[in-house]
């Protein structure tokens, strides 16, 4: 199969940090064009909009959509309708309903839709899943605490309604949890803390259970200075499992059993190529559904104003 | 086929007003037991919990779950796991994720799950759908304004987190809109008004569009005294369509073209019997998904405290 001609839409930080190096190393994709209001990539033809790009470069087979989720539907619908395969950065959309609509469009056009969850490809995630499948889980604790000023400086969109706030990193935790647990779970109570000047939460506490009444407790906080924490801790019949550093390291009963360098985005592009070749789609809405459920069910608490 | 032995769980206002008269008239269902903390039905064996009821009356084939949505999952899971068919009052759950879990359980157990939307069975809904399919729609306006003090007196659960607030009636409008429109739509902006002493909204304004950019504007308000309004207005190539009084009356260009007495709950029980006979389920999550999307995407506005 010849390489897949790829266009990137929305050239920002995540594209420069992750997508471009992964595509450069991939034998399966050729970056042939970009579309972005401001960003460009050296040596690659640049257009201002996806419509312009698709008109000018009809050889584009697939597009990666990396703009903020509030603006993703229209570009995705345009690309799918033009018969292009679509890679959606996480979260796959601003609403669940629009993602359902895109799934239907992709199916109708016979093209592949990939709702990517990069954290699921963190190196220790599969070993953690295998460990949990081998034992009985008693409880799960998710701690996702980071400093928003360090990780998301001046990204106004994350504080707007629909920008998800602390669920932007928190959904990474949920994408791992929904992948490694043997049974599906659902939120039973939640508290969302909104800075008085923001339309998105800066912190959240979630209580889940599954049909077997196994409790999951998650704490997301964007006000963490000093040590940053992205840990999932499971108490099991076989002892305590810690999946640490966003899925990079796995420890069982205090002993490090798995640690490998991070390769999330190269793995995402492998997966994208795979579903294109097999003519399928990969859209698991569960992480975004939990976030919507948290907003639906959660108590709102107003906290101190936030200034970048 | 002999009649289906039915148990009702959660005997409250909606059961007395709607379920009991419909079941009494139905040749397809026999009410054989109830489970409720407080409510009972004259002449029908009454139990305090669904577990007690299922233990005591093993001949129960199916259950109708009519308690507040925050308490529905556990009963539904218990019933499905025991091989009983389940009728869920609207909304089908407190979260989307738990409904997805129930769907999987029903499929695994080979029983029927019915997520009922009674307003879809309002008499003029099908004629409205047929009219809209015959023309091009330019825009849709949904106006759902009622007096919460009149319709939901002293129902504390509707004001709690997860109780949905004004979306409790609003979801009826959404269940009709999602049924009668030819294409799926999604929310692009929303404002939710929360009384300063409540965890659920008293009013909401929603903007939707569909993939063809057709706009839908919805206003839900629980502070309406005097005339109550439950109208869906569509501007079309064939003129103005008004589906009024919650789906009871259809007018085209000011002329009443369809009006029949309301028969929603008898129709729901017909449908429940039909899916049990055919061994299928009927779970359309779209109305609740729009509500979750509204909470996810919506701006929150704090308004005057509400006292019943």
Short mmCIF file of C-alpha atoms in Angstrom, two decimals, chain B residues 6-291:
data_model
loop_
_atom_site.label_atom_id
_atom_site.label_comp_id
_atom_site.label_asym_id
_atom_site.label_seq_id
_atom_site.Cartn_x
_atom_site.Cartn_y
_atom_site.Cartn_z
CA UNK B 6 -46.07 -6.92 35.41
CA UNK B 7 -44.57 -5.44 38.57
CA UNK B 8 -44.38 -1.68 39.14
CA UNK B 9 -41.52 -0.17 41.11
CA UNK B 10 -41.87 3.34 42.56
CA UNK B 11 -45.57 4.02 43.08
CA UNK B 12 -45.97 7.79 42.83
CA UNK B 13 -47.89 10.45 40.92
CA UNK B 14 -47.02 9.32 37.38
CA UNK B 15 -48.01 5.73 38.23
CA UNK B 16 -51.40 6.73 39.61
CA UNK B 17 -52.06 9.29 36.85
CA UNK B 18 -50.86 7.29 33.85
CA UNK B 19 -49.53 3.76 34.33
CA UNK B 20 -52.39 2.24 36.34
CA UNK B 21 -55.23 3.39 34.02
CA UNK B 22 -53.25 2.21 30.97
CA UNK B 23 -52.44 -1.19 32.46
CA UNK B 24 -56.06 -1.62 33.60
CA UNK B 25 -57.24 -1.16 30.00
CA UNK B 26 -54.53 -3.37 28.50
CA UNK B 27 -55.27 -6.99 27.56
CA UNK B 28 -51.52 -7.61 27.32
CA UNK B 29 -50.47 -6.87 30.89
CA UNK B 30 -51.59 -8.12 34.34
CA UNK B 31 -50.41 -6.04 37.29
CA UNK B 32 -49.35 -8.70 39.82
CA UNK B 33 -47.16 -6.80 42.32
CA UNK B 34 -45.72 -3.44 43.33
CA UNK B 35 -42.55 -2.39 45.12
CA UNK B 36 -42.36 1.02 46.74
CA UNK B 37 -41.18 2.55 49.98
CA UNK B 38 -44.52 4.30 50.55
CA UNK B 39 -47.00 3.84 47.69
CA UNK B 40 -49.31 0.85 47.19
CA UNK B 41 -52.10 -0.06 44.76
CA UNK B 42 -55.44 -1.34 46.12
CA UNK B 43 -55.78 -5.09 45.74
CA UNK B 44 -52.22 -5.65 44.46
CA UNK B 45 -49.57 -7.38 46.61
CA UNK B 46 -47.15 -4.68 47.78
CA UNK B 47 -43.47 -5.04 48.69
CA UNK B 48 -40.91 -2.56 49.99
CA UNK B 49 -38.16 -3.30 47.47
CA UNK B 50 -37.74 -4.83 44.04
CA UNK B 51 -35.63 -7.66 45.52
CA UNK B 52 -38.45 -8.57 47.93
CA UNK B 53 -40.99 -8.40 45.12
CA UNK B 54 -39.00 -10.61 42.74
CA UNK B 55 -38.37 -13.13 45.51
CA UNK B 56 -42.01 -13.25 46.56
CA UNK B 57 -43.59 -13.22 43.08
CA UNK B 58 -41.37 -15.22 40.72
CA UNK B 59 -44.09 -15.14 38.05
CA UNK B 60 -43.29 -11.48 37.34
CA UNK B 61 -42.22 -11.30 33.65
CA UNK B 62 -41.60 -7.58 33.36
CA UNK B 63 -41.21 -4.48 35.52
CA UNK B 64 -41.95 -0.80 35.04
CA UNK B 65 -39.47 1.44 36.85
CA UNK B 66 -41.02 4.74 37.85
CA UNK B 67 -38.82 6.03 40.68
CA UNK B 68 -36.67 9.18 40.21
CA UNK B 69 -33.83 8.61 37.70
CA UNK B 70 -31.11 8.86 40.38
CA UNK B 71 -32.34 5.55 41.83
CA UNK B 72 -33.21 3.67 38.67
CA UNK B 73 -30.02 1.87 37.69
CA UNK B 74 -29.81 -0.58 40.55
CA UNK B 75 -33.42 -1.72 40.17
CA UNK B 76 -33.02 -2.03 36.41
CA UNK B 77 -29.82 -4.03 36.75
CA UNK B 78 -31.44 -6.31 39.34
CA UNK B 79 -34.48 -6.91 37.13
CA UNK B 80 -32.53 -7.50 33.91
CA UNK B 81 -30.09 -9.82 35.69
CA UNK B 82 -33.10 -11.80 36.95
CA UNK B 83 -34.26 -12.18 33.34
CA UNK B 84 -37.13 -9.69 33.54
CA UNK B 85 -38.09 -7.26 30.79
CA UNK B 86 -37.75 -3.62 31.87
CA UNK B 87 -39.80 -0.50 31.08
CA UNK B 88 -37.91 2.66 32.07
CA UNK B 89 -39.87 5.84 32.66
CA UNK B 90 -38.24 8.90 31.12
CA UNK B 91 -35.41 9.81 31.48
CA UNK B 92 -33.96 6.28 31.31
CA UNK B 93 -31.24 7.03 33.85
CA UNK B 94 -29.24 9.60 35.76
CA UNK B 95 -26.28 9.16 33.39
CA UNK B 96 -25.73 8.06 29.80
CA UNK B 97 -23.09 5.55 30.88
CA UNK B 98 -25.45 3.60 33.12
CA UNK B 99 -28.01 3.34 30.31
CA UNK B 100 -25.27 1.98 28.02
CA UNK B 101 -24.50 -0.58 30.73
CA UNK B 102 -28.18 -1.59 30.99
CA UNK B 103 -28.36 -2.01 27.21
CA UNK B 104 -25.42 -4.41 27.35
CA UNK B 105 -26.99 -6.33 30.25
CA UNK B 106 -30.35 -6.65 28.48
CA UNK B 107 -28.62 -7.92 25.34
CA UNK B 108 -26.55 -10.41 27.36
CA UNK B 109 -29.63 -11.74 29.19
CA UNK B 110 -31.83 -11.82 26.08
CA UNK B 111 -34.56 -9.67 27.58
CA UNK B 112 -36.24 -6.48 26.36
CA UNK B 113 -35.28 -3.01 27.60
CA UNK B 114 -37.63 -0.13 26.80
CA UNK B 115 -36.41 3.44 27.31
CA UNK B 116 -39.80 5.09 27.03
CA UNK B 117 -40.42 8.63 25.77
CA UNK B 118 -44.13 9.16 26.32
CA UNK B 119 -44.33 12.44 24.39
CA UNK B 120 -43.34 10.64 21.19
CA UNK B 121 -46.74 8.93 21.39
CA UNK B 122 -48.69 12.18 21.54
CA UNK B 123 -51.39 11.97 18.84
CA UNK B 124 -50.14 14.60 16.36
CA UNK B 125 -46.45 13.59 16.46
CA UNK B 126 -46.60 11.09 13.57
CA UNK B 127 -48.61 13.46 11.33
CA UNK B 128 -46.03 16.19 12.10
CA UNK B 129 -43.18 13.84 11.17
CA UNK B 130 -44.90 12.94 7.91
CA UNK B 131 -45.45 16.62 7.08
CA UNK B 132 -41.80 17.52 7.76
CA UNK B 133 -40.62 14.61 5.59
CA UNK B 134 -42.64 16.04 2.70
CA UNK B 135 -40.96 19.46 2.62
CA UNK B 136 -37.73 21.38 3.32
CA UNK B 137 -37.34 22.74 6.84
CA UNK B 138 -35.79 26.21 7.21
CA UNK B 139 -35.77 26.55 10.98
CA UNK B 140 -37.32 25.12 14.14
CA UNK B 141 -38.39 26.89 17.32
CA UNK B 142 -39.21 24.96 20.51
CA UNK B 143 -41.06 26.75 23.31
CA UNK B 144 -41.67 24.74 26.46
CA UNK B 145 -42.85 27.05 29.25
CA UNK B 146 -44.75 25.85 32.29
CA UNK B 147 -45.31 26.60 35.95
CA UNK B 148 -43.19 24.22 38.03
CA UNK B 149 -45.25 25.01 41.15
CA UNK B 150 -48.33 23.67 39.41
CA UNK B 151 -46.82 20.62 37.68
CA UNK B 152 -44.13 19.51 40.16
CA UNK B 153 -45.21 20.67 43.62
CA UNK B 154 -42.86 19.55 46.41
CA UNK B 155 -40.83 17.18 44.23
CA UNK B 156 -37.48 17.85 45.90
CA UNK B 157 -35.59 15.35 43.72
CA UNK B 158 -36.04 17.43 40.55
CA UNK B 159 -33.98 20.24 42.12
CA UNK B 160 -31.13 18.00 43.24
CA UNK B 161 -28.00 17.40 41.15
CA UNK B 162 -29.00 14.82 38.56
CA UNK B 163 -32.67 15.72 38.88
CA UNK B 164 -32.53 17.61 35.56
CA UNK B 165 -34.63 20.60 36.66
CA UNK B 166 -36.42 22.21 33.70
CA UNK B 167 -35.01 19.49 31.44
CA UNK B 168 -37.48 17.09 33.08
CA UNK B 169 -40.27 18.57 30.91
CA UNK B 170 -37.75 19.86 28.33
CA UNK B 171 -36.60 16.34 27.53
CA UNK B 172 -40.16 15.63 26.37
CA UNK B 173 -39.74 18.36 23.75
CA UNK B 174 -36.35 16.93 22.78
CA UNK B 175 -37.84 13.44 22.49
CA UNK B 176 -40.37 14.78 19.96
CA UNK B 177 -37.85 16.93 18.05
CA UNK B 178 -35.36 14.06 17.68
CA UNK B 179 -38.20 11.86 16.41
CA UNK B 180 -39.82 14.18 13.86
CA UNK B 181 -36.78 15.81 12.23
CA UNK B 182 -35.29 14.10 9.18
CA UNK B 183 -31.65 14.63 10.25
CA UNK B 184 -29.93 14.47 13.62
CA UNK B 185 -28.85 17.76 15.18
CA UNK B 186 -26.53 18.81 17.95
CA UNK B 187 -26.19 21.70 20.39
CA UNK B 188 -23.77 24.47 19.46
CA UNK B 189 -24.45 26.85 22.38
CA UNK B 190 -26.56 26.82 25.51
CA UNK B 191 -27.33 28.88 28.59
CA UNK B 192 -28.62 27.20 31.75
CA UNK B 193 -30.15 29.27 34.55
CA UNK B 194 -29.65 27.85 38.04
CA UNK B 195 -31.54 29.32 41.02
CA UNK B 196 -28.87 30.22 43.56
CA UNK B 197 -30.24 27.65 46.02
CA UNK B 198 -30.69 24.75 43.54
CA UNK B 199 -28.46 22.19 41.83
CA UNK B 200 -30.67 21.93 38.77
CA UNK B 201 -31.66 24.60 36.23
CA UNK B 202 -35.00 26.43 36.22
CA UNK B 203 -34.62 27.63 32.63
CA UNK B 204 -32.50 26.89 29.58
CA UNK B 205 -31.92 28.25 26.10
CA UNK B 206 -30.42 25.92 23.50
CA UNK B 207 -29.11 26.49 19.99
CA UNK B 208 -28.77 23.46 17.74
CA UNK B 209 -27.86 22.93 14.13
CA UNK B 210 -27.66 19.87 11.94
CA UNK B 211 -25.12 18.88 9.31
CA UNK B 212 -27.06 20.96 6.74
CA UNK B 213 -26.82 24.01 9.06
CA UNK B 214 -30.55 24.07 9.77
CA UNK B 215 -31.00 26.03 13.02
CA UNK B 216 -33.09 24.88 15.97
CA UNK B 217 -33.73 27.21 18.89
CA UNK B 218 -35.25 25.92 22.12
CA UNK B 219 -36.42 27.78 25.20
CA UNK B 220 -37.40 25.89 28.35
CA UNK B 221 -38.75 27.84 31.31
CA UNK B 222 -40.32 26.66 34.55
CA UNK B 223 -41.32 30.16 35.74
CA UNK B 224 -44.29 30.53 33.39
CA UNK B 225 -47.51 31.48 35.11
CA UNK B 226 -50.77 31.99 33.17
CA UNK B 227 -50.78 30.40 29.69
CA UNK B 228 -48.67 27.26 29.52
CA UNK B 229 -46.86 26.56 26.24
CA UNK B 230 -45.51 23.29 24.82
CA UNK B 231 -45.07 24.14 21.14
CA UNK B 232 -42.74 23.16 18.31
CA UNK B 233 -42.83 25.55 15.36
CA UNK B 234 -41.15 24.74 12.05
CA UNK B 235 -40.73 27.20 9.20
CA UNK B 236 -40.76 25.14 6.01
CA UNK B 237 -41.00 25.52 2.23
CA UNK B 238 -44.64 24.46 2.62
CA UNK B 239 -45.37 27.08 5.28
CA UNK B 240 -45.45 27.24 9.07
CA UNK B 241 -46.09 24.07 11.03
CA UNK B 242 -47.14 24.31 14.68
CA UNK B 243 -47.16 21.15 16.78
CA UNK B 244 -48.93 22.48 19.87
CA UNK B 245 -49.90 21.36 23.36
CA UNK B 246 -47.09 18.88 23.73
CA UNK B 247 -47.84 17.07 20.49
CA UNK B 248 -51.64 17.01 20.74
CA UNK B 249 -52.49 19.40 17.89
CA UNK B 250 -50.99 20.01 14.46
CA UNK B 251 -51.59 23.18 12.47
CA UNK B 252 -50.22 24.10 9.05
CA UNK B 253 -50.32 27.78 8.09
CA UNK B 254 -52.74 28.52 10.91
CA UNK B 255 -55.19 25.76 10.02
CA UNK B 256 -55.76 22.91 12.49
CA UNK B 257 -55.15 19.73 10.49
CA UNK B 258 -54.93 17.11 13.23
CA UNK B 259 -56.23 16.79 16.79
CA UNK B 260 -57.07 13.65 18.71
CA UNK B 261 -57.43 12.74 22.39
CA UNK B 262 -54.19 11.95 24.18
CA UNK B 263 -53.34 8.20 24.44
CA UNK B 264 -49.64 8.29 25.30
CA UNK B 265 -49.37 5.68 28.05
CA UNK B 266 -51.67 3.09 26.45
CA UNK B 267 -49.46 3.43 23.36
CA UNK B 268 -46.32 2.99 25.49
CA UNK B 269 -47.65 -0.28 26.92
CA UNK B 270 -48.57 -1.48 23.41
CA UNK B 271 -45.00 -0.76 22.35
CA UNK B 272 -43.57 -2.52 25.42
CA UNK B 273 -45.65 -5.64 24.66
CA UNK B 274 -44.54 -5.46 21.01
CA UNK B 275 -40.79 -5.44 21.80
CA UNK B 276 -41.23 -8.24 24.36
CA UNK B 277 -43.03 -10.35 21.72
CA UNK B 278 -40.41 -9.66 19.08
CA UNK B 279 -37.47 -10.16 21.46
CA UNK B 280 -35.98 -6.72 20.81
CA UNK B 281 -35.15 -3.60 22.82
CA UNK B 282 -36.05 0.03 22.17
CA UNK B 283 -33.45 2.40 23.63
CA UNK B 284 -32.96 5.72 21.88
CA UNK B 285 -30.61 7.74 24.02
CA UNK B 286 -30.68 10.87 21.81
CA UNK B 287 -32.96 13.02 24.04
CA UNK B 288 -30.87 12.41 27.19
CA UNK B 289 -27.67 12.84 25.17
CA UNK B 290 -28.81 16.33 24.15
CA UNK B 291 -29.48 17.16 27.79
#
